[in-house]
Coordinates of C-alpha atoms in Angstrom, one line a residue:
X96 CA -215.9 -111.9 -3.7
X97 CA -215.6 -109.7 -6.8
X98 CA -213.9 -110.8 -10.0
X99 CA -211.8 -107.7 -10.4
X100 CA -208.2 -108.8 -10.2
X101 CA -205.9 -107.3 -12.9
X102 CA -204.7 -109.5 -15.8
X103 CA -201.2 -110.1 -16.7
X104 CA -199.7 -107.8 -19.2
X105 CA -199.4 -109.2 -22.7
X106 CA -195.9 -110.4 -23.6
X107 CA -195.3 -107.9 -26.3
X108 CA -192.3 -105.6 -26.2
X109 CA -193.1 -102.9 -23.6
X110 CA -193.0 -99.4 -25.0
X111 CA -192.7 -96.0 -23.4
X112 CA -192.4 -92.4 -24.3
X113 CA -188.9 -90.9 -24.3
X114 CA -187.4 -87.4 -24.1
X115 CA -187.9 -85.1 -27.1
X116 CA -186.3 -81.9 -28.3
X117 CA -186.4 -79.5 -31.2
X118 CA -184.3 -79.2 -34.3
X119 CA -181.3 -77.0 -34.0
X120 CA -181.7 -74.0 -36.3
X121 CA -178.2 -73.9 -37.6
X122 CA -177.8 -77.6 -38.5
X123 CA -177.0 -78.4 -42.1
X124 CA -176.6 -81.5 -44.2
X125 CA -173.6 -83.4 -42.9
X126 CA -171.9 -86.7 -43.7
X127 CA -169.7 -88.7 -41.4
X128 CA -167.9 -91.7 -42.8
X129 CA -170.4 -91.8 -45.7
X130 CA -173.4 -91.9 -43.4
X131 CA -176.0 -89.2 -43.9
X132 CA -177.4 -87.5 -40.8
X133 CA -180.0 -84.8 -40.0
X134 CA -180.2 -81.6 -41.9
X135 CA -182.3 -78.4 -41.7
X136 CA -185.0 -77.4 -44.1
X137 CA -184.2 -77.3 -47.8
X138 CA -186.2 -75.8 -50.7
X139 CA -189.5 -77.7 -51.2
X140 CA -190.8 -76.2 -54.4
X141 CA -190.1 -79.4 -56.4
X142 CA -191.9 -82.7 -56.1
X143 CA -189.3 -84.8 -58.0
X144 CA -189.0 -88.2 -56.3
X145 CA -191.7 -87.5 -53.7
X146 CA -194.0 -90.5 -53.0
X147 CA -197.0 -91.1 -50.8
X148 CA -197.2 -93.8 -48.2
X149 CA -199.5 -95.9 -50.4
X150 CA -196.8 -96.2 -53.0
X151 CA -194.0 -97.3 -50.7
X152 CA -192.6 -100.8 -51.6
X153 CA -190.3 -103.3 -50.0
X154 CA -186.5 -102.9 -50.2
X155 CA -184.1 -99.9 -50.4
X156 CA -185.6 -96.7 -51.9
X157 CA -184.1 -93.3 -52.8
X158 CA -187.5 -91.5 -52.9
X159 CA -188.6 -88.7 -50.6
X160 CA -191.3 -89.0 -48.1
X161 CA -193.1 -86.0 -46.5
X162 CA -195.1 -86.6 -43.3
X163 CA -196.2 -85.5 -39.8
X164 CA -194.7 -87.3 -36.9
X165 CA -197.7 -88.3 -34.7
X166 CA -195.7 -89.8 -31.9
X167 CA -192.9 -92.3 -31.1
X168 CA -191.7 -94.6 -28.4
X169 CA -189.0 -97.0 -27.3
X170 CA -189.6 -100.7 -28.0
X171 CA -187.8 -103.0 -25.6
X172 CA -187.7 -106.8 -25.1
X173 CA -190.3 -107.7 -22.4
X174 CA -187.9 -110.0 -20.6
X175 CA -184.3 -108.7 -21.2
X176 CA -185.3 -105.0 -21.5
X177 CA -182.9 -104.7 -24.4
X178 CA -183.7 -101.8 -26.7
X179 CA -185.1 -103.1 -29.9
X180 CA -185.4 -99.7 -31.6
X181 CA -187.5 -96.6 -31.9
X182 CA -191.1 -97.1 -33.2
X183 CA -192.9 -94.2 -34.9
X184 CA -196.4 -93.5 -36.2
X185 CA -196.4 -91.2 -39.3
X186 CA -199.1 -89.6 -41.4
X187 CA -198.8 -88.2 -44.9
X188 CA -200.8 -85.4 -46.6
X189 CA -203.3 -88.0 -48.0
X190 CA -204.1 -89.1 -44.4
X191 CA -202.5 -92.5 -44.7
X192 CA -200.9 -93.6 -41.4
X193 CA -197.9 -95.9 -41.5
X194 CA -195.4 -97.3 -39.0
X195 CA -191.8 -96.2 -38.9
X196 CA -188.8 -97.7 -37.3
X197 CA -185.2 -96.6 -36.3
X198 CA -182.7 -99.3 -35.4
X199 CA -181.0 -98.8 -32.0
X200 CA -177.6 -97.9 -33.6
X201 CA -179.2 -94.9 -35.3
X202 CA -181.4 -93.6 -32.6
X203 CA -178.9 -91.0 -31.2
X204 CA -178.5 -89.5 -34.7
X205 CA -182.2 -88.6 -35.1
X206 CA -183.8 -88.5 -31.7
X207 CA -182.8 -85.0 -30.6
X208 CA -184.4 -83.6 -33.8
X209 CA -187.8 -85.3 -33.4
X210 CA -190.9 -83.5 -32.0
X211 CA -194.4 -85.1 -32.1
X212 CA -196.7 -83.0 -34.3
X213 CA -193.9 -81.6 -36.4
X214 CA -193.5 -82.2 -40.2
X215 CA -190.5 -83.7 -41.9
X216 CA -189.1 -85.0 -45.2
X217 CA -187.1 -88.2 -45.3
X218 CA -184.8 -89.1 -48.2
X219 CA -183.4 -92.6 -48.6
X220 CA -185.1 -95.3 -46.6
X221 CA -185.8 -99.1 -46.5
X222 CA -189.3 -100.6 -46.9
X223 CA -189.4 -103.6 -44.4
X224 CA -192.2 -106.1 -43.7
X225 CA -194.5 -105.0 -40.9
X226 CA -194.6 -107.4 -38.0
X227 CA -197.9 -109.3 -37.7
X228 CA -198.1 -109.2 -33.9
X229 CA -199.5 -106.0 -32.3
X230 CA -199.1 -103.8 -35.3
X231 CA -200.5 -100.3 -35.1
X232 CA -201.1 -99.3 -38.8
X233 CA -202.8 -100.8 -41.8
X234 CA -200.0 -101.0 -44.4
X235 CA -197.9 -104.2 -44.6
X236 CA -194.7 -102.1 -45.0
X237 CA -192.8 -100.2 -42.4
X238 CA -190.6 -97.2 -43.1
X239 CA -187.2 -98.1 -41.7
X240 CA -184.3 -95.6 -41.5
X241 CA -181.3 -97.0 -43.3
X242 CA -177.5 -96.1 -43.2
X243 CA -177.9 -93.2 -45.7
X244 CA -181.3 -91.8 -44.6
X245 CA -181.5 -88.0 -44.4
X246 CA -184.2 -86.5 -42.1
X247 CA -185.0 -82.8 -42.5
X248 CA -187.6 -80.4 -41.2
X249 CA -190.4 -79.5 -43.6
X250 CA -191.4 -75.9 -43.4
X251 CA -193.5 -75.7 -46.5
X252 CA -196.8 -74.2 -45.1
X253 CA -198.7 -75.0 -48.3
X254 CA -198.7 -78.7 -47.5
X255 CA -201.6 -79.6 -45.2
X256 CA -201.1 -82.7 -43.0
X257 CA -203.9 -84.2 -40.9
X258 CA -203.2 -84.0 -37.2
X259 CA -204.0 -87.7 -36.6
X260 CA -206.0 -90.6 -37.9
X261 CA -207.6 -93.0 -35.5
X262 CA -208.7 -96.6 -36.1
X263 CA -211.7 -97.2 -33.8
X264 CA -213.1 -100.6 -32.9
X265 CA -216.3 -101.3 -30.9
X266 CA -217.3 -104.1 -28.6
X267 CA -218.2 -106.7 -31.3
X268 CA -215.1 -106.0 -33.3
X269 CA -212.9 -106.4 -30.2
X270 CA -214.8 -109.5 -29.3
X271 CA -213.9 -111.1 -32.7
X272 CA -210.3 -110.1 -32.4
X273 CA -209.9 -111.1 -28.7
X274 CA -206.7 -113.0 -27.8
X275 CA -205.5 -113.1 -31.4
X276 CA -202.5 -110.8 -30.9
X277 CA -203.2 -109.1 -34.1
X278 CA -203.6 -105.4 -34.9
X279 CA -203.9 -102.8 -32.1
X280 CA -206.9 -100.5 -32.6
X281 CA -208.1 -97.4 -30.9
X282 CA -211.1 -97.1 -28.5
X283 CA -213.4 -94.3 -27.6
X284 CA -216.2 -94.3 -25.0
X285 CA -217.5 -92.7 -21.9
X286 CA -216.1 -93.4 -18.4
X287 CA -218.2 -95.3 -15.9
X288 CA -215.6 -96.0 -13.2
X289 CA -211.9 -95.1 -12.5
X290 CA -210.2 -97.6 -10.2
X291 CA -213.7 -98.6 -9.2
X292 CA -214.8 -95.1 -8.2
X293 CA -217.7 -93.4 -9.8
X294 CA -217.3 -90.1 -11.6
X295 CA -218.1 -87.2 -9.2
X296 CA -216.3 -84.3 -7.6
X297 CA -215.1 -86.4 -4.7
X298 CA -213.2 -88.9 -6.9
X299 CA -209.6 -89.1 -5.8
X300 CA -206.8 -90.8 -7.6
X301 CA -203.9 -92.1 -5.4
X302 CA -200.8 -91.3 -7.4
X303 CA -198.5 -93.3 -5.1
X304 CA -200.7 -96.4 -5.4
X305 CA -201.0 -96.0 -9.2
X306 CA -197.2 -95.7 -9.5
X307 CA -196.7 -98.8 -7.4
X308 CA -199.3 -100.9 -9.2
X309 CA -198.2 -99.4 -12.6
X310 CA -201.8 -99.4 -13.9
X311 CA -205.2 -97.7 -13.9
X312 CA -208.4 -99.6 -14.3
X313 CA -211.1 -97.7 -16.2
X314 CA -214.6 -99.1 -16.8
X315 CA -215.7 -97.7 -20.2
X316 CA -218.7 -98.0 -22.4
X317 CA -219.3 -97.0 -26.1
X318 CA -222.8 -95.5 -26.6
X319 CA -225.3 -98.1 -25.1
X320 CA -223.0 -101.1 -25.6
X321 CA -221.6 -103.4 -22.8
X322 CA -219.3 -102.0 -20.2
X323 CA -215.7 -103.1 -20.6
X324 CA -212.6 -103.0 -18.4
X325 CA -209.7 -101.0 -19.8
X326 CA -206.3 -101.4 -18.2
X327 CA -203.7 -98.6 -18.8
X328 CA -200.2 -99.6 -17.9
X329 CA -196.9 -98.1 -16.8
X330 CA -196.0 -94.5 -17.8
X331 CA -199.3 -94.1 -19.6
X332 CA -201.1 -94.8 -16.3
X333 CA -199.1 -92.1 -14.5
X334 CA -199.8 -89.7 -17.4
X335 CA -203.5 -90.5 -17.2
X336 CA -203.5 -89.7 -13.5
X337 CA -201.6 -86.4 -13.9
X338 CA -203.7 -85.2 -16.8
X339 CA -207.0 -86.3 -15.2
X340 CA -206.2 -84.3 -12.0
X341 CA -204.9 -81.3 -13.9
X342 CA -208.1 -80.8 -15.7
X343 CA -209.8 -79.9 -12.5
X344 CA -213.0 -81.9 -12.9
X345 CA -213.8 -85.5 -13.7
X346 CA -213.7 -86.1 -17.5
X347 CA -216.5 -87.9 -19.2
X348 CA -215.1 -89.1 -22.5
X349 CA -211.9 -91.2 -23.0
X350 CA -210.0 -92.0 -26.2
X351 CA -207.1 -94.5 -25.9
X352 CA -205.0 -95.6 -28.9
X353 CA -203.4 -99.0 -29.6
X354 CA -205.3 -101.3 -27.3
X355 CA -205.2 -105.1 -27.2
X356 CA -208.5 -107.1 -26.6
X357 CA -208.0 -110.0 -24.2
X358 CA -210.3 -112.2 -22.2
X359 CA -209.9 -112.1 -18.5
X360 CA -212.1 -113.9 -16.0
X361 CA -214.5 -114.7 -18.9
X362 CA -215.0 -111.1 -19.8
X363 CA -213.7 -109.0 -22.6
X364 CA -211.1 -106.5 -21.5
X365 CA -208.8 -104.0 -23.2
X366 CA -205.2 -103.6 -22.4
X367 CA -203.0 -100.6 -23.5
X368 CA -199.9 -101.4 -25.6
X369 CA -197.4 -99.5 -27.8
X370 CA -197.1 -96.3 -25.7
X371 CA -200.8 -95.4 -26.1
X372 CA -202.1 -91.9 -26.6
X373 CA -204.7 -90.9 -24.0
X374 CA -207.3 -88.1 -24.8
X375 CA -210.2 -86.6 -22.8
X376 CA -213.3 -84.5 -23.5
X377 CA -212.0 -81.6 -25.5
X378 CA -208.6 -82.9 -26.6
X379 CA -209.3 -84.0 -30.2
X380 CA -212.2 -83.8 -32.6
X381 CA -213.5 -87.4 -32.0
X382 CA -213.7 -86.8 -28.2
X383 CA -215.5 -83.5 -28.8
X384 CA -218.0 -85.1 -31.1
X385 CA -218.6 -88.0 -28.6
X386 CA -219.0 -85.5 -25.7
X387 CA -221.7 -83.7 -27.7
X388 CA -223.5 -87.0 -28.3
X389 CA -223.2 -87.8 -24.6
X390 CA -224.7 -84.5 -23.5
X391 CA -227.7 -85.0 -25.7
X392 CA -228.2 -88.7 -25.0
X393 CA -227.6 -89.0 -21.3
X394 CA -230.5 -91.4 -20.9
X395 CA -229.1 -93.9 -23.4
X396 CA -225.6 -93.5 -22.1
X397 CA -226.7 -94.4 -18.6
X398 CA -228.8 -97.4 -19.6
X399 CA -226.1 -99.9 -18.3
X400 CA -225.5 -99.9 -14.6
X401 CA -221.7 -99.9 -14.2
X402 CA -221.9 -100.9 -10.5
X403 CA -223.0 -104.4 -11.6
X404 CA -219.6 -105.0 -13.1
X405 CA -217.8 -104.7 -9.8
X406 CA -220.5 -105.7 -7.3
X407 CA -218.9 -107.4 -4.4
X408 CA -220.3 -110.8 -3.4
X409 CA -218.9 -112.5 -0.3
X410 CA -218.3 -116.3 -0.3
X411 CA -216.6 -118.7 2.0
X412 CA -213.7 -120.9 1.0
X413 CA -216.1 -123.9 1.2
X414 CA -218.5 -122.2 -1.2
X415 CA -215.7 -121.5 -3.7
X416 CA -214.6 -125.1 -3.4
X417 CA -218.1 -126.3 -4.2
X418 CA -218.2 -124.0 -7.2
X419 CA -214.9 -125.3 -8.6
X420 CA -216.1 -128.9 -8.3
X421 CA -219.1 -128.3 -10.5
X422 CA -218.8 -129.7 -14.0
X423 CA -220.3 -126.7 -15.6
X424 CA -218.1 -124.3 -13.6
X425 CA -216.2 -121.8 -15.8
X426 CA -212.8 -120.3 -15.3
X427 CA -213.2 -117.3 -13.0
X428 CA -211.1 -114.9 -10.9
X429 CA -211.6 -113.8 -7.4
X430 CA -210.1 -111.2 -5.1
X431 CA -209.7 -112.8 -1.7
X432 CA -209.2 -111.4 1.8
X433 CA -207.9 -113.8 4.4
X434 CA -206.2 -113.9 7.8
X435 CA -203.0 -115.9 8.4
X436 CA -203.5 -118.1 11.5
X437 CA -200.2 -119.9 11.4
X438 CA -197.1 -120.7 9.4
X439 CA -196.2 -124.4 9.2
X440 CA -192.7 -124.5 10.6
X441 CA -191.5 -127.6 8.9
X442 CA -192.3 -126.3 5.4
X443 CA -190.2 -124.1 3.2
X444 CA -191.2 -120.5 3.6
X445 CA -189.3 -119.0 0.7
X446 CA -188.0 -120.1 -2.7
X447 CA -185.3 -118.9 -5.1
X448 CA -186.9 -117.2 -8.1
X449 CA -185.7 -116.0 -11.5
X450 CA -184.7 -112.4 -11.0
X451 CA -186.5 -111.4 -14.3
X452 CA -189.9 -113.1 -14.3
X453 CA -190.1 -114.3 -10.6
X454 CA -190.8 -117.9 -11.6
X455 CA -189.3 -120.6 -9.3
X456 CA -185.8 -121.3 -10.6
X457 CA -184.6 -124.8 -11.3
X458 CA -181.1 -126.2 -10.6
X459 CA -178.9 -126.9 -13.6
X460 CA -175.6 -128.8 -13.6
X461 CA -173.7 -125.6 -12.4
X462 CA -176.2 -122.8 -12.7
X463 CA -179.8 -121.8 -11.9
X464 CA -182.2 -122.0 -14.9
X465 CA -185.6 -120.5 -15.7
X466 CA -188.1 -122.7 -17.7
X467 CA -190.3 -119.7 -18.4
X468 CA -187.6 -117.4 -19.7
X469 CA -185.8 -120.3 -21.4
X470 CA -182.5 -119.1 -19.9
X471 CA -179.8 -121.6 -18.8
X472 CA -178.1 -119.1 -16.5
X473 CA -180.0 -116.6 -14.4
X474 CA -179.6 -114.5 -11.3
X475 CA -181.7 -115.9 -8.5
X476 CA -183.7 -113.9 -5.9
X477 CA -185.4 -115.0 -2.7
X478 CA -189.2 -114.7 -2.8
X479 CA -191.9 -115.4 -0.2
X480 CA -194.1 -118.4 -0.4
X481 CA -197.8 -117.5 0.1
X482 CA -197.1 -113.9 1.2
X483 CA -195.7 -112.9 -2.2
X484 CA -195.3 -109.1 -2.6
X485 CA -197.2 -108.6 0.7
X486 CA -194.3 -110.1 2.6
X487 CA -192.2 -106.9 2.5
X488 CA -195.2 -104.8 3.5
X489 CA -196.1 -107.1 6.5
X490 CA -192.6 -107.7 7.8
X491 CA -190.8 -104.6 6.8
X492 CA -188.1 -106.8 5.3
X493 CA -187.4 -108.3 1.9
X494 CA -187.3 -112.0 1.5
X495 CA -183.6 -111.8 0.6
X496 CA -182.8 -110.1 3.9
X497 CA -184.7 -112.7 5.9
X498 CA -183.0 -115.5 3.9
X499 CA -179.6 -114.0 4.7
X500 CA -180.3 -113.8 8.4
X501 CA -181.8 -117.3 8.2
X502 CA -178.5 -118.7 7.0
X503 CA -176.4 -116.6 9.4
X504 CA -178.5 -117.8 12.4
X505 CA -178.1 -121.4 11.4
X506 CA -174.5 -121.4 10.1
X507 CA -172.9 -124.6 11.2
X508 CA -176.2 -126.4 11.8
X509 CA -176.0 -130.1 11.3
X510 CA -177.7 -131.8 8.3
X511 CA -181.4 -132.5 8.9
X512 CA -181.7 -129.7 11.5
X513 CA -185.1 -128.1 11.3
X514 CA -184.6 -124.4 11.2
X515 CA -187.5 -122.2 12.5
X516 CA -189.4 -119.7 10.5
X517 CA -187.9 -116.2 10.8
X518 CA -189.2 -114.4 13.9
X519 CA -190.2 -111.5 11.7
X520 CA -193.0 -113.6 10.2
X521 CA -194.0 -115.1 13.5
X522 CA -194.2 -111.6 15.0
X523 CA -196.5 -110.5 12.2
X524 CA -198.9 -113.3 13.0

């Protein structure tokens, strides 16, 4: 067996890139019902009221900020998928990076004028307390757009803003911060495996499989340190695949922003959060510098054998059972292959699950409830026992369809009548 199953995604608000467009050239300062909106560039030869990020305080402020928009993403509740707001990462001319936030009611006002990499000025804003969980910048204050905020394009070419500012962590630092749900840092290293394939010209990424699984697993290593598993999720996984293939040849160096260290199967792993940025060999200065080191230190870089990490070891169920009975046995994860010999006909073959988290639903006085989500009223969905997601693939039918035909077939059956397992499952066996 090989301990290579994927971990559960952390329960932070999932975040994803959204559509972007430029600033309309003829837009001017406008006010609607006393609420300021976006305006075009205005003279910037005065610095009256301009502050740097390090001087931002809590509460409402009428000062002016000047910054480059590094990138932005939607933040949604992990369970309800309700839009929380628009998160941003901003950098000022001193190189200080700070987090920004636009409430959902104001997103439409500003979104169409925002382009990653462009420079802006912001007048009137609110300094709010930065959340302690999964934050992506050092300052304790977040720049929040308020009811009277005015965003305008900054075209003053004399002001030089850094392109980006990364916060790198290595293995030991991630180890110390593992499972603490604290700050999200950036990671840079060289690629050993992509979806358990070694880097060579024959490496093929299955886009359909990646889109279905919603993740890519990359084994990465910083210099001569330990090899770690890096899980890249959702849209970022698809972007990784598309960019990796478009470059024409396997890339050696990988830089991923805002990753969360977590222990899985006893080993330290990294999981991408907060709509991560993904950069390869020649994309940014840190990757170019690392690639130069890699080219001149190939012996050091190859000191750790990445194949050891995913070496397959077969074991019988009896051997696994003996392992679990040992007092010194540690929590571990295995990827098992098995053949279904039979389905016990007198046992339940499906259950009603929460439509959101797929946990088995419980019956309330008048509704179905979910203990995991904490909801007292949910929409239930039929799910397979044992077969799980493979049920649809094996039978060609969803559990809900089999359940429906199950009840139709046995409509009018007397109480206590044992209804057979659907023929579709028996045919599969």
